[in-house]
Coordinates of N, CA and C in Angstrom, one line a residue:
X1 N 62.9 18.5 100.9 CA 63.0 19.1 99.6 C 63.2 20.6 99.8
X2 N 63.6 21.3 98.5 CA 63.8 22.5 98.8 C 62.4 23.1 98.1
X3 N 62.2 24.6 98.3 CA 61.4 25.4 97.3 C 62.1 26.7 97.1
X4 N 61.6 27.2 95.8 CA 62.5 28.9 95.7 C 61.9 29.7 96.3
X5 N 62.1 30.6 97.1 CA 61.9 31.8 98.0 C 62.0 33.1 96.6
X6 N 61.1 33.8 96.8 CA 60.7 35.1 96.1 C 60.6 36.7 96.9
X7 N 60.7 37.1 96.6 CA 60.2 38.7 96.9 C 59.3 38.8 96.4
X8 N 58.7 40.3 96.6 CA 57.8 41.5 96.1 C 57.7 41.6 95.0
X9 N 59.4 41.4 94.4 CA 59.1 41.8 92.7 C 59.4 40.7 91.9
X10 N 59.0 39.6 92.7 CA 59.4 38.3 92.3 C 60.7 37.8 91.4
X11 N 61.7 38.9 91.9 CA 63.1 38.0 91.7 C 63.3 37.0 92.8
X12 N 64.3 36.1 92.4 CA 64.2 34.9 93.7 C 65.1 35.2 94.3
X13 N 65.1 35.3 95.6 CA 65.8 35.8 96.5 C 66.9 34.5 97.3
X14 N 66.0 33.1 97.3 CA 67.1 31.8 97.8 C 66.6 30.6 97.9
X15 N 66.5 29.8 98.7 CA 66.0 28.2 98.7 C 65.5 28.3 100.3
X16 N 64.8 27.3 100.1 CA 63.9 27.2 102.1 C 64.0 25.4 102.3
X17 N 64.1 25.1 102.9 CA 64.2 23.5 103.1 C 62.4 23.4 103.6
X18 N 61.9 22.4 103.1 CA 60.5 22.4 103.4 C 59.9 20.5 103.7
X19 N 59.4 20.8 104.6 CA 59.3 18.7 105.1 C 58.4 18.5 103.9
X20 N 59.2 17.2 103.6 CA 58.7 16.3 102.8 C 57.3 15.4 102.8
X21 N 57.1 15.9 104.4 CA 55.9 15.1 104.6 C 54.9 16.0 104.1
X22 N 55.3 16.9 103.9 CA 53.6 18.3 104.1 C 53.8 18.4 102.3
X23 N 55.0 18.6 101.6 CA 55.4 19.4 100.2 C 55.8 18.1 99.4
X24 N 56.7 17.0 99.4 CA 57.0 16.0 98.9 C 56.1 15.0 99.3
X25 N 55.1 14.2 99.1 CA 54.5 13.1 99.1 C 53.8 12.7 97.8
X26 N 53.6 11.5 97.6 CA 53.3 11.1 96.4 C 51.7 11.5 96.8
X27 N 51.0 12.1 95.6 CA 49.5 12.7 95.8 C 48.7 11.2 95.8
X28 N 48.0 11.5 96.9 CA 46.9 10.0 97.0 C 45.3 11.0 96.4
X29 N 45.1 10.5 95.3 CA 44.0 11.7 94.2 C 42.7 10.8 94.7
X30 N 42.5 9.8 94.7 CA 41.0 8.9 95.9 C 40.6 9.6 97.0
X31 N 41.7 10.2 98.0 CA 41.2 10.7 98.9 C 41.4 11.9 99.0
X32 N 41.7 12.7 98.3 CA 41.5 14.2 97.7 C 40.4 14.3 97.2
X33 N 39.7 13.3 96.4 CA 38.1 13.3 95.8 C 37.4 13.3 97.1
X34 N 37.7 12.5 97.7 CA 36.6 12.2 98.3 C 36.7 13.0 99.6
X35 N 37.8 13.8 100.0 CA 37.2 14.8 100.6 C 36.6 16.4 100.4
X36 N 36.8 15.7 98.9 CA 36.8 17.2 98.3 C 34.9 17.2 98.4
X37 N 34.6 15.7 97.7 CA 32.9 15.4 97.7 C 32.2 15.8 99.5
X38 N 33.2 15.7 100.4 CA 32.6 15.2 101.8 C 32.2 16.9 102.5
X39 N 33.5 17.9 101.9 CA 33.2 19.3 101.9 C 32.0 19.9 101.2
X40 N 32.1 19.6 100.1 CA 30.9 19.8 99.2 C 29.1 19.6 99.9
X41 N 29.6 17.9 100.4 CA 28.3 17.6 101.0 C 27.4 18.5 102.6
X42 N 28.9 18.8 103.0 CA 29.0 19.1 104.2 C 28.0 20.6 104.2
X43 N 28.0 21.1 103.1 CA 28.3 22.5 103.0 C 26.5 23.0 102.5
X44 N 25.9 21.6 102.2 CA 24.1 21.7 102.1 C 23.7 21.6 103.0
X45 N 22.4 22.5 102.9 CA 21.4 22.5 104.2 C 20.4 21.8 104.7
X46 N 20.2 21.1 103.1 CA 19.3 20.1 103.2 C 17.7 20.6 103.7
X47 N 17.6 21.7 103.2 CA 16.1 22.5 104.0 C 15.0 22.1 102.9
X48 N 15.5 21.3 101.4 CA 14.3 21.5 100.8 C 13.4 20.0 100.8
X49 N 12.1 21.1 100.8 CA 10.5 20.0 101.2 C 10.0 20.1 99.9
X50 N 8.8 19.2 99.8 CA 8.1 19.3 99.1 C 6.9 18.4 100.0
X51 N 5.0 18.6 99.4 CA 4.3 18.1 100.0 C 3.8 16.8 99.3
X52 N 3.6 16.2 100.1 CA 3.2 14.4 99.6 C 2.0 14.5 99.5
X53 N 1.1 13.8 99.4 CA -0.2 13.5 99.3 C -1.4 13.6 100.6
X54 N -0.4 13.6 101.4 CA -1.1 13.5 102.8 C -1.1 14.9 103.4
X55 N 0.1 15.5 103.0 CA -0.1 16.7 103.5 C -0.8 18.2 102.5
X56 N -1.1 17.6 101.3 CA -1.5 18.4 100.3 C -3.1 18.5 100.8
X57 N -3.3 19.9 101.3 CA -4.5 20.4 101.5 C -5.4 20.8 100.2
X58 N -6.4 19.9 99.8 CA -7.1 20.0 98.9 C -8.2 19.0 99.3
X59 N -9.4 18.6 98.4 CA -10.2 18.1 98.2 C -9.5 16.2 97.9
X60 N -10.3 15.5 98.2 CA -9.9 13.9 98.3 C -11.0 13.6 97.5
X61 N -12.0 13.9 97.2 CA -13.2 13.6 96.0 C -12.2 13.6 94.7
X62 N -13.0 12.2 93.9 CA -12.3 12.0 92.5 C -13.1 13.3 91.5
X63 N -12.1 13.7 90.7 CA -12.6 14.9 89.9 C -14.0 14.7 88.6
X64 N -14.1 13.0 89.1 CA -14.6 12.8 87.4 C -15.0 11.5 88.2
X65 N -16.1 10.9 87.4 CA -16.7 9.6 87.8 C -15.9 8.5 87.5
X66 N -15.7 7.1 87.7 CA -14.5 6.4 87.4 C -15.0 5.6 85.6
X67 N -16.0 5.7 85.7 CA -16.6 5.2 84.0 C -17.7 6.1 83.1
X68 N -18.0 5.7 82.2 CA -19.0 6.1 81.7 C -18.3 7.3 80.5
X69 N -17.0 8.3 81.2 CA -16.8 9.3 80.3 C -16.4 9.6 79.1
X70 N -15.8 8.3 78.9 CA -14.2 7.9 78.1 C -13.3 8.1 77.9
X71 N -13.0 8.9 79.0 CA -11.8 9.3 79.4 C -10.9 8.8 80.3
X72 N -9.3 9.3 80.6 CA -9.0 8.2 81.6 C -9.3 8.6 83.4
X73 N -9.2 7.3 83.9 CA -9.2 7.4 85.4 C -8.8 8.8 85.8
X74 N -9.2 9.1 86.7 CA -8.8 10.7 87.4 C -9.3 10.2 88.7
X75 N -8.0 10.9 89.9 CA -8.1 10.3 91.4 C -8.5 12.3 91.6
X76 N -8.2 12.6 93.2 CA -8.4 13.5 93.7 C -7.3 14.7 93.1
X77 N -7.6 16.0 93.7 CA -7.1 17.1 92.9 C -5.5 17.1 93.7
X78 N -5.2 16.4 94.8 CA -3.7 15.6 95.2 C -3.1 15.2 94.4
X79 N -3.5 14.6 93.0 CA -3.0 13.6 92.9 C -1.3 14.4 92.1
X80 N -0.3 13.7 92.3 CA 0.6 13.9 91.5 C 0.6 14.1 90.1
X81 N -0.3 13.6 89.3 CA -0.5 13.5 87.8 C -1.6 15.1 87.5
X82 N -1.9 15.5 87.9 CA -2.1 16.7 88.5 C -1.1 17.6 88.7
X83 N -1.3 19.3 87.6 CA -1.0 20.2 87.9 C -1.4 21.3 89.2
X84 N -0.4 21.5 90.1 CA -0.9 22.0 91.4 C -1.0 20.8 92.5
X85 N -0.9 19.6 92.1 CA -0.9 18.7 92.9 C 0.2 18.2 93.9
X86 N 0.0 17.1 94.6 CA 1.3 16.7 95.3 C 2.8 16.2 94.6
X87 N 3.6 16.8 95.3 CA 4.7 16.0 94.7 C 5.3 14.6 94.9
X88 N 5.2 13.5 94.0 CA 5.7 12.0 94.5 C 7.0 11.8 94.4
X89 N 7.9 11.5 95.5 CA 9.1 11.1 95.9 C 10.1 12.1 95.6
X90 N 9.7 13.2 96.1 CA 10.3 14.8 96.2 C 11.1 14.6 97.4
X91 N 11.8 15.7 97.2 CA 13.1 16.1 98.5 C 11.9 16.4 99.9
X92 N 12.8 15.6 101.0 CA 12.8 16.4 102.2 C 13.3 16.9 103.1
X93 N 13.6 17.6 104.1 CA 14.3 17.6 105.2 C 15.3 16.4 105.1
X94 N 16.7 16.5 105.3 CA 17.2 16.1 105.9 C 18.7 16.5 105.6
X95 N 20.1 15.4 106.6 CA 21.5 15.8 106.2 C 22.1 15.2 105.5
X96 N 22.9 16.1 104.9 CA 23.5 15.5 103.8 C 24.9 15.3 104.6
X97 N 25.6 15.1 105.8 CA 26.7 15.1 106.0 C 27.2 14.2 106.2
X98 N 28.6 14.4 105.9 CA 29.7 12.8 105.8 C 30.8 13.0 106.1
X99 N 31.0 12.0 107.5 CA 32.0 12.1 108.4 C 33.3 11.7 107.5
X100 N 34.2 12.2 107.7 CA 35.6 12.3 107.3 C 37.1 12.0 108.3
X101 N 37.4 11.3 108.4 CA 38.6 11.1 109.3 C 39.8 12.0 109.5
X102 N 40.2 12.2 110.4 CA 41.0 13.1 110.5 C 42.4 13.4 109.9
X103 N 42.5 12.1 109.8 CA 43.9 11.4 109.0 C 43.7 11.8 108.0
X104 N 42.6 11.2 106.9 CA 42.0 11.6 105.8 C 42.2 12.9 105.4
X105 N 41.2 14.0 106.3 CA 41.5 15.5 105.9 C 42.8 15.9 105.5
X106 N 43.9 15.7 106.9 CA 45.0 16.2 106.7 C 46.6 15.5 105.1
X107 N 46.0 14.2 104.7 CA 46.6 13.5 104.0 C 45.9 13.9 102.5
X108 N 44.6 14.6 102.3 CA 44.4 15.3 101.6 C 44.7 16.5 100.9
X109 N 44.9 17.2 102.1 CA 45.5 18.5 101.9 C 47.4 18.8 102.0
X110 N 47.5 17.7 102.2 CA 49.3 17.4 101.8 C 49.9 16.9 100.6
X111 N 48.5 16.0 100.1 CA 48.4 15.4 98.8 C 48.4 17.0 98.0
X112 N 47.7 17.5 98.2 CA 47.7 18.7 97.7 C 48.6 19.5 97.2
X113 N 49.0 20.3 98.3 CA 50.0 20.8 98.8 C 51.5 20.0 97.7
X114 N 51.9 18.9 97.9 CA 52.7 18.0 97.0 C 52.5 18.0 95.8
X115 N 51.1 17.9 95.3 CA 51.1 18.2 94.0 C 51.1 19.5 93.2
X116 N 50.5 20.4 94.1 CA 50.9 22.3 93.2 C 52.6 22.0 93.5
X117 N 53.4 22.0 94.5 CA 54.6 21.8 94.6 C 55.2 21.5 93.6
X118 N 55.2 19.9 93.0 CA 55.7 19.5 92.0 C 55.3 19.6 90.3
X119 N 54.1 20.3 90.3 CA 54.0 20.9 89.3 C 54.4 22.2 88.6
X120 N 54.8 23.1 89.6 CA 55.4 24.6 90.3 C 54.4 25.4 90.1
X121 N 53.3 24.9 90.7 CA 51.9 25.8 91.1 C 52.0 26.3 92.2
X122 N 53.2 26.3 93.8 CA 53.4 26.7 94.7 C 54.5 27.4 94.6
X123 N 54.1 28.9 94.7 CA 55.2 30.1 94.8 C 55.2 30.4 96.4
X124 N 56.3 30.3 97.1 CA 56.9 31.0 98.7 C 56.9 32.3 98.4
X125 N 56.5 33.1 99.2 CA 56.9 34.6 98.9 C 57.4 35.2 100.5
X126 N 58.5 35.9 100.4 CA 59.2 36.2 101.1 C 58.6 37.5 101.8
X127 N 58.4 37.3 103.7 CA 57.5 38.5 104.2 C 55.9 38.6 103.6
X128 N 55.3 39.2 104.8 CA 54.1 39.1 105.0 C 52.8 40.2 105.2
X129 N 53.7 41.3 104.9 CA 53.4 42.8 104.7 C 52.5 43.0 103.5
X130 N 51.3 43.6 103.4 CA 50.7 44.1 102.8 C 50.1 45.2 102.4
X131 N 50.2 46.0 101.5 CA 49.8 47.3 100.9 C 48.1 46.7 101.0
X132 N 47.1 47.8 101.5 CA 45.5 47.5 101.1 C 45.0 48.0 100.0
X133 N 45.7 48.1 99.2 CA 45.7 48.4 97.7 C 44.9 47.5 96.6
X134 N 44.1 47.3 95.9 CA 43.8 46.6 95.1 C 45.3 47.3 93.9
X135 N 45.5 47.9 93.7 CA 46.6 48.3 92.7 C 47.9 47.3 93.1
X136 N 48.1 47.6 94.1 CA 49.7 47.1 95.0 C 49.5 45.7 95.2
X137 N 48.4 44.9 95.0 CA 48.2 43.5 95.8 C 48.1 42.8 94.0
X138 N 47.5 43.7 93.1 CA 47.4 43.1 91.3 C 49.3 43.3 91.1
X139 N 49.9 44.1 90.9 CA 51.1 44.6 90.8 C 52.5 43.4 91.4
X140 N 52.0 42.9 92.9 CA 52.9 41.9 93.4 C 52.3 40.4 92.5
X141 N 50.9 40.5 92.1 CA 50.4 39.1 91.9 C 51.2 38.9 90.2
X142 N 51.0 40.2 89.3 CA 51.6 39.9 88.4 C 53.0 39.8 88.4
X143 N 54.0 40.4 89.0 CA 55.2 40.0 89.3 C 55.6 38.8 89.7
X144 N 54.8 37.9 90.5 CA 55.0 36.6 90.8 C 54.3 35.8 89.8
X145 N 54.3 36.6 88.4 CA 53.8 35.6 87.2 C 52.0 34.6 87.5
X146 N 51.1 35.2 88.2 CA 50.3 34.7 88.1 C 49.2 35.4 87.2
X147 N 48.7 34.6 86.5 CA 48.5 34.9 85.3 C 46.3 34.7 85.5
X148 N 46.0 33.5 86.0 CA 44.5 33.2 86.0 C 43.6 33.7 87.6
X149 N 44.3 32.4 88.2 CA 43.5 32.5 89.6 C 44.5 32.2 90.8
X150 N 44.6 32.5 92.1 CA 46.0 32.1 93.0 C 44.9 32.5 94.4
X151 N 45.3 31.6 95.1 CA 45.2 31.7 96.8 C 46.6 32.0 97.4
X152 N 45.8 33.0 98.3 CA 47.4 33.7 99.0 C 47.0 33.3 100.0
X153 N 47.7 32.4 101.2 CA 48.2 32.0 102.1 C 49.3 32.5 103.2
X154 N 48.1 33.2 104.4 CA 49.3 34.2 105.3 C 49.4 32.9 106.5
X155 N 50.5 33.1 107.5 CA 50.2 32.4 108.9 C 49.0 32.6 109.5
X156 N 48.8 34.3 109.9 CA 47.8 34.9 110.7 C 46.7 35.2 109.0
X157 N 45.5 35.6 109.9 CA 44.5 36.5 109.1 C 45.0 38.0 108.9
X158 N 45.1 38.4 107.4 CA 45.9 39.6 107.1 C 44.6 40.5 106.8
X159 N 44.2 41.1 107.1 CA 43.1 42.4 107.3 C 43.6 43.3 105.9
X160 N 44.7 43.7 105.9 CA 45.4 44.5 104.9 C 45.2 43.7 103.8
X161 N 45.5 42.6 103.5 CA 45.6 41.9 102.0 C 43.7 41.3 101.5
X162 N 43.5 40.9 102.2 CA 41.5 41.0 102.7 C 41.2 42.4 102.0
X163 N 41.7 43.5 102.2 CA 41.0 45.2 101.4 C 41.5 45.0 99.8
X164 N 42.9 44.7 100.0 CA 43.3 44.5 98.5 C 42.9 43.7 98.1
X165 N 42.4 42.5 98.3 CA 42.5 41.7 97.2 C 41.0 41.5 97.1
X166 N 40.1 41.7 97.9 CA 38.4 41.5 97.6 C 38.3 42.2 96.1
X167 N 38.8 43.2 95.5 CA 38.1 43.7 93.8 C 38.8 42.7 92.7
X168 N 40.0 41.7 93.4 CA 40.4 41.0 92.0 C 39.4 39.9 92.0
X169 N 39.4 39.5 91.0 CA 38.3 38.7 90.5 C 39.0 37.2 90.2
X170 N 38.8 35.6 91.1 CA 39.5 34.2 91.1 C 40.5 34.8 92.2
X171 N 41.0 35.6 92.9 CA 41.8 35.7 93.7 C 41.4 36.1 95.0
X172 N 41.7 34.8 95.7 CA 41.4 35.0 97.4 C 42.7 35.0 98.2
X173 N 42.0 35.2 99.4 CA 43.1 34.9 100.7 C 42.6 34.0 101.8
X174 N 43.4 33.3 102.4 CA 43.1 32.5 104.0 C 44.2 32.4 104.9
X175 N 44.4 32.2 106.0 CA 45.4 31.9 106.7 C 45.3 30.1 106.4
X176 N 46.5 29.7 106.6 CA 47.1 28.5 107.2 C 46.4 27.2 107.5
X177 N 45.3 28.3 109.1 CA 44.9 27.2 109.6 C 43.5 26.7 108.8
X178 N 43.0 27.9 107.9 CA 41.4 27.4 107.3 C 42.1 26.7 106.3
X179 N 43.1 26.2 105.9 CA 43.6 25.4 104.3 C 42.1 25.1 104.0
X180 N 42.2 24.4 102.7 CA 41.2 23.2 102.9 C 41.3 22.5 101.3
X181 N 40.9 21.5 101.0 CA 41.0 21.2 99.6 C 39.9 21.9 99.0
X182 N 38.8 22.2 98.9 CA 38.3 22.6 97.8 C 39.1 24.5 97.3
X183 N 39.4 25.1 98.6 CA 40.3 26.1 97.9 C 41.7 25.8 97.2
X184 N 42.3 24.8 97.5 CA 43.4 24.7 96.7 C 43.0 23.9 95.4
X185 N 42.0 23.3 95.2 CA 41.3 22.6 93.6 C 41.0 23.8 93.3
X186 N 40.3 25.3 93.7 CA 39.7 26.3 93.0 C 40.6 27.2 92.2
X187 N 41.9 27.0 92.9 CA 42.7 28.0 92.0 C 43.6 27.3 91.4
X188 N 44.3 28.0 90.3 CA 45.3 27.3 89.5 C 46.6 27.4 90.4
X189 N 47.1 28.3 91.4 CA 48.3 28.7 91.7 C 48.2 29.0 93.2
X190 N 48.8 28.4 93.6 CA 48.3 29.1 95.5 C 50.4 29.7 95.6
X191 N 50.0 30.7 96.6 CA 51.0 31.7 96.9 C 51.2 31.7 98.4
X192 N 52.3 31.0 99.1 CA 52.1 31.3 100.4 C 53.6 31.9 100.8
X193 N 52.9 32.7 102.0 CA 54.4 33.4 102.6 C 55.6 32.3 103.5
X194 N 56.5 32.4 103.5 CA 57.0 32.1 104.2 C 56.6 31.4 105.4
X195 N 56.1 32.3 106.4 CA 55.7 31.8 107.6 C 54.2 31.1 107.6
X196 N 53.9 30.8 106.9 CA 52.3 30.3 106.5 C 53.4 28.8 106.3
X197 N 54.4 28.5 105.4 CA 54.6 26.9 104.9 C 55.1 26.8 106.5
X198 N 56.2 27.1 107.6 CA 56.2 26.9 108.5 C 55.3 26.5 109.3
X199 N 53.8 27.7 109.1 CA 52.7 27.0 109.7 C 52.1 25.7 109.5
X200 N 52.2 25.8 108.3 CA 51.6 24.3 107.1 C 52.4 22.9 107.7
X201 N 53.9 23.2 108.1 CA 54.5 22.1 108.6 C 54.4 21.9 110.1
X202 N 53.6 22.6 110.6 CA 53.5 22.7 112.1 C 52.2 22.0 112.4
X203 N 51.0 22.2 111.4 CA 49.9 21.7 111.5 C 49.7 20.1 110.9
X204 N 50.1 20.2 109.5 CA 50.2 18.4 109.2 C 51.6 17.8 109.1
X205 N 53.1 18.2 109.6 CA 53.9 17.9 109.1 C 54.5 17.0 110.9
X206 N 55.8 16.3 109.9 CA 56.5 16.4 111.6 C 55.3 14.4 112.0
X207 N 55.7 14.8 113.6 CA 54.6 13.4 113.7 C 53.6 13.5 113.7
X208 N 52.8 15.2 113.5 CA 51.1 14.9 112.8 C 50.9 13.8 111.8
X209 N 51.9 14.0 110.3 CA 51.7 13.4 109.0 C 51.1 11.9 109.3
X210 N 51.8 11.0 110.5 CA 51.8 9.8 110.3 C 51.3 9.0 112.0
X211 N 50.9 10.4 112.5 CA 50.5 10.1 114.3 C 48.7 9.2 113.8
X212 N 48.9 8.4 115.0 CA 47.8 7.5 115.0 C 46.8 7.8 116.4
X213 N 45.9 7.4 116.5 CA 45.1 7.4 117.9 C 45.4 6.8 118.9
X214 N 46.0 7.1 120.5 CA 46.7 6.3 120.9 C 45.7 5.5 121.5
X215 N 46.2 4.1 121.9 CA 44.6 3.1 122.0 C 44.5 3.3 123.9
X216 N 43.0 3.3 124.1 CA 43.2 3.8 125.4 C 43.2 2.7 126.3
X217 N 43.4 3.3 127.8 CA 44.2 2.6 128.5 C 43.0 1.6 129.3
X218 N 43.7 0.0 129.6 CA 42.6 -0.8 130.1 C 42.6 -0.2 131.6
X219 N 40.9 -0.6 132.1 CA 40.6 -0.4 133.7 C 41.4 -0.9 134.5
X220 N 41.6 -0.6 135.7 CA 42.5 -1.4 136.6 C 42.0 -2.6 137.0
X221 N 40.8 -2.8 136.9 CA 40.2 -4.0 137.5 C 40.7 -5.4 136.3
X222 N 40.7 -4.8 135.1 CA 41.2 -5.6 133.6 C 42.4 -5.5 134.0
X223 N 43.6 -4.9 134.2 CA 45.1 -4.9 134.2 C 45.0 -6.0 135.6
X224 N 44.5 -5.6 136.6 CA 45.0 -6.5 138.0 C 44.3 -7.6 137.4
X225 N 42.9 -8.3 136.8 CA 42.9 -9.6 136.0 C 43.5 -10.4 135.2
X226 N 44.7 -9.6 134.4 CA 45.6 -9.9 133.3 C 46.9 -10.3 134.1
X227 N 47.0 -9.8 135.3 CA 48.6 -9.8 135.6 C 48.2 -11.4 137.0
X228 N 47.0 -11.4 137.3 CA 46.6 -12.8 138.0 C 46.6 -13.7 137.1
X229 N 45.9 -13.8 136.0 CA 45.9 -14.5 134.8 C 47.7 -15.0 134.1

């Protein structure tokens, strides 16, 4: 498929031929969720405690006699029903992480990629030069019509576009290789140069898109039994 190539002042300058596998694919939106949930998950620390009953340092004497008062039962000053007491069936330690296939990641973020494409939420921009300007970096973003929120997308990490663009507010930057889905769900518009979609097709495109694991190879002791056999 093709995409329009832009400049600086976002006149269109031509057409780019762009693989179909990375920009044209039909969006698989199941596994865009679910790696969008697996990042998400990935991304807790999972540090929060709370103390149970057993570890709540206090008094284990009941507060109150069990009859006579007419009032209700009362256990120790632990008890959950109890303000200051222990917490029952509270958070603890542990991970919240969830393995994701590799296939998966990359078929997600193509899915992606395919759908800003064909909705024309993916603008090319021609060259990769940057003014460290917050003026000069707002100035090119309005000229390429973006209007809310947009990810700019260099090959390399751009230091210069990183100064400019930290004071606009919904607008980031990343190279190529950190893609990821939850930043292309965060903005309405992603903006990549040139040499970033080259990179984009170098990383999932080509026989990444559809490469498998290759299955490994039997021992020799199993091949010389197979070929007796």
């Amino acid at each position: 498929m093709k995409l329009s190539l832009r400049d600086s002042s976002g006149a269109e300058v031509g057409q780019i031929d762009v693989d179909d596998a990375v920009f044209g694919i039909e969006p698989n939106l199941p596994v865009v969720h679910q790696a969008h949930v697996a990042q998400l998950a990935n991304r807790r620390r999972g540090t929060a405690s709370t103390l149970t009953r057993s570890n709540h340092r206090s008094s284990t004497g009941k507060t109150r006699r069990q009859k006579g008062t007419g009032r209700a039962r009362q256990g120790g000053a632990s008890s959950p029903l109890r303000r200051g007491g222990a917490v029952a069936h509270g958070p603890h330690p542990r991970s919240y992480r969830q393995r994701l296939p590799r296939r998966m990641r990359r078929l997600a973020i193509r899915s992606m990629l395919s759908q800003r494409a064909a909705e024309g939420g993916l603008i090319v921009l021609d060259g990769e030069s940057f003014e460290p300007r917050t003026q000069a970096v707002q100035r090119l973003l309005g000229d390429l019509g973006v209007q809310r929120s947009a990810l700019l997308v260099t090959s390399q990490a751009n230091d210069a576009l990183k100064r400019g663009i930290r004071n606009l507010p919904a607008m980031h930057t990343c190279p190529a290789d950190t893609l990821n889905v939850e930043s292309l769900l965060a903005h309405d518009q992603i903006v990549m140069t040139e040499a970033a979609v080259r990179r984009a097709e170098a990383l999932w495109g080509g026989e990444r898109a559809g490469r498998r694991r290759a299955p490994a190879p039997l021992p020799s002791g199993s091949e010389a039994n197979g070929k007796e056999s």
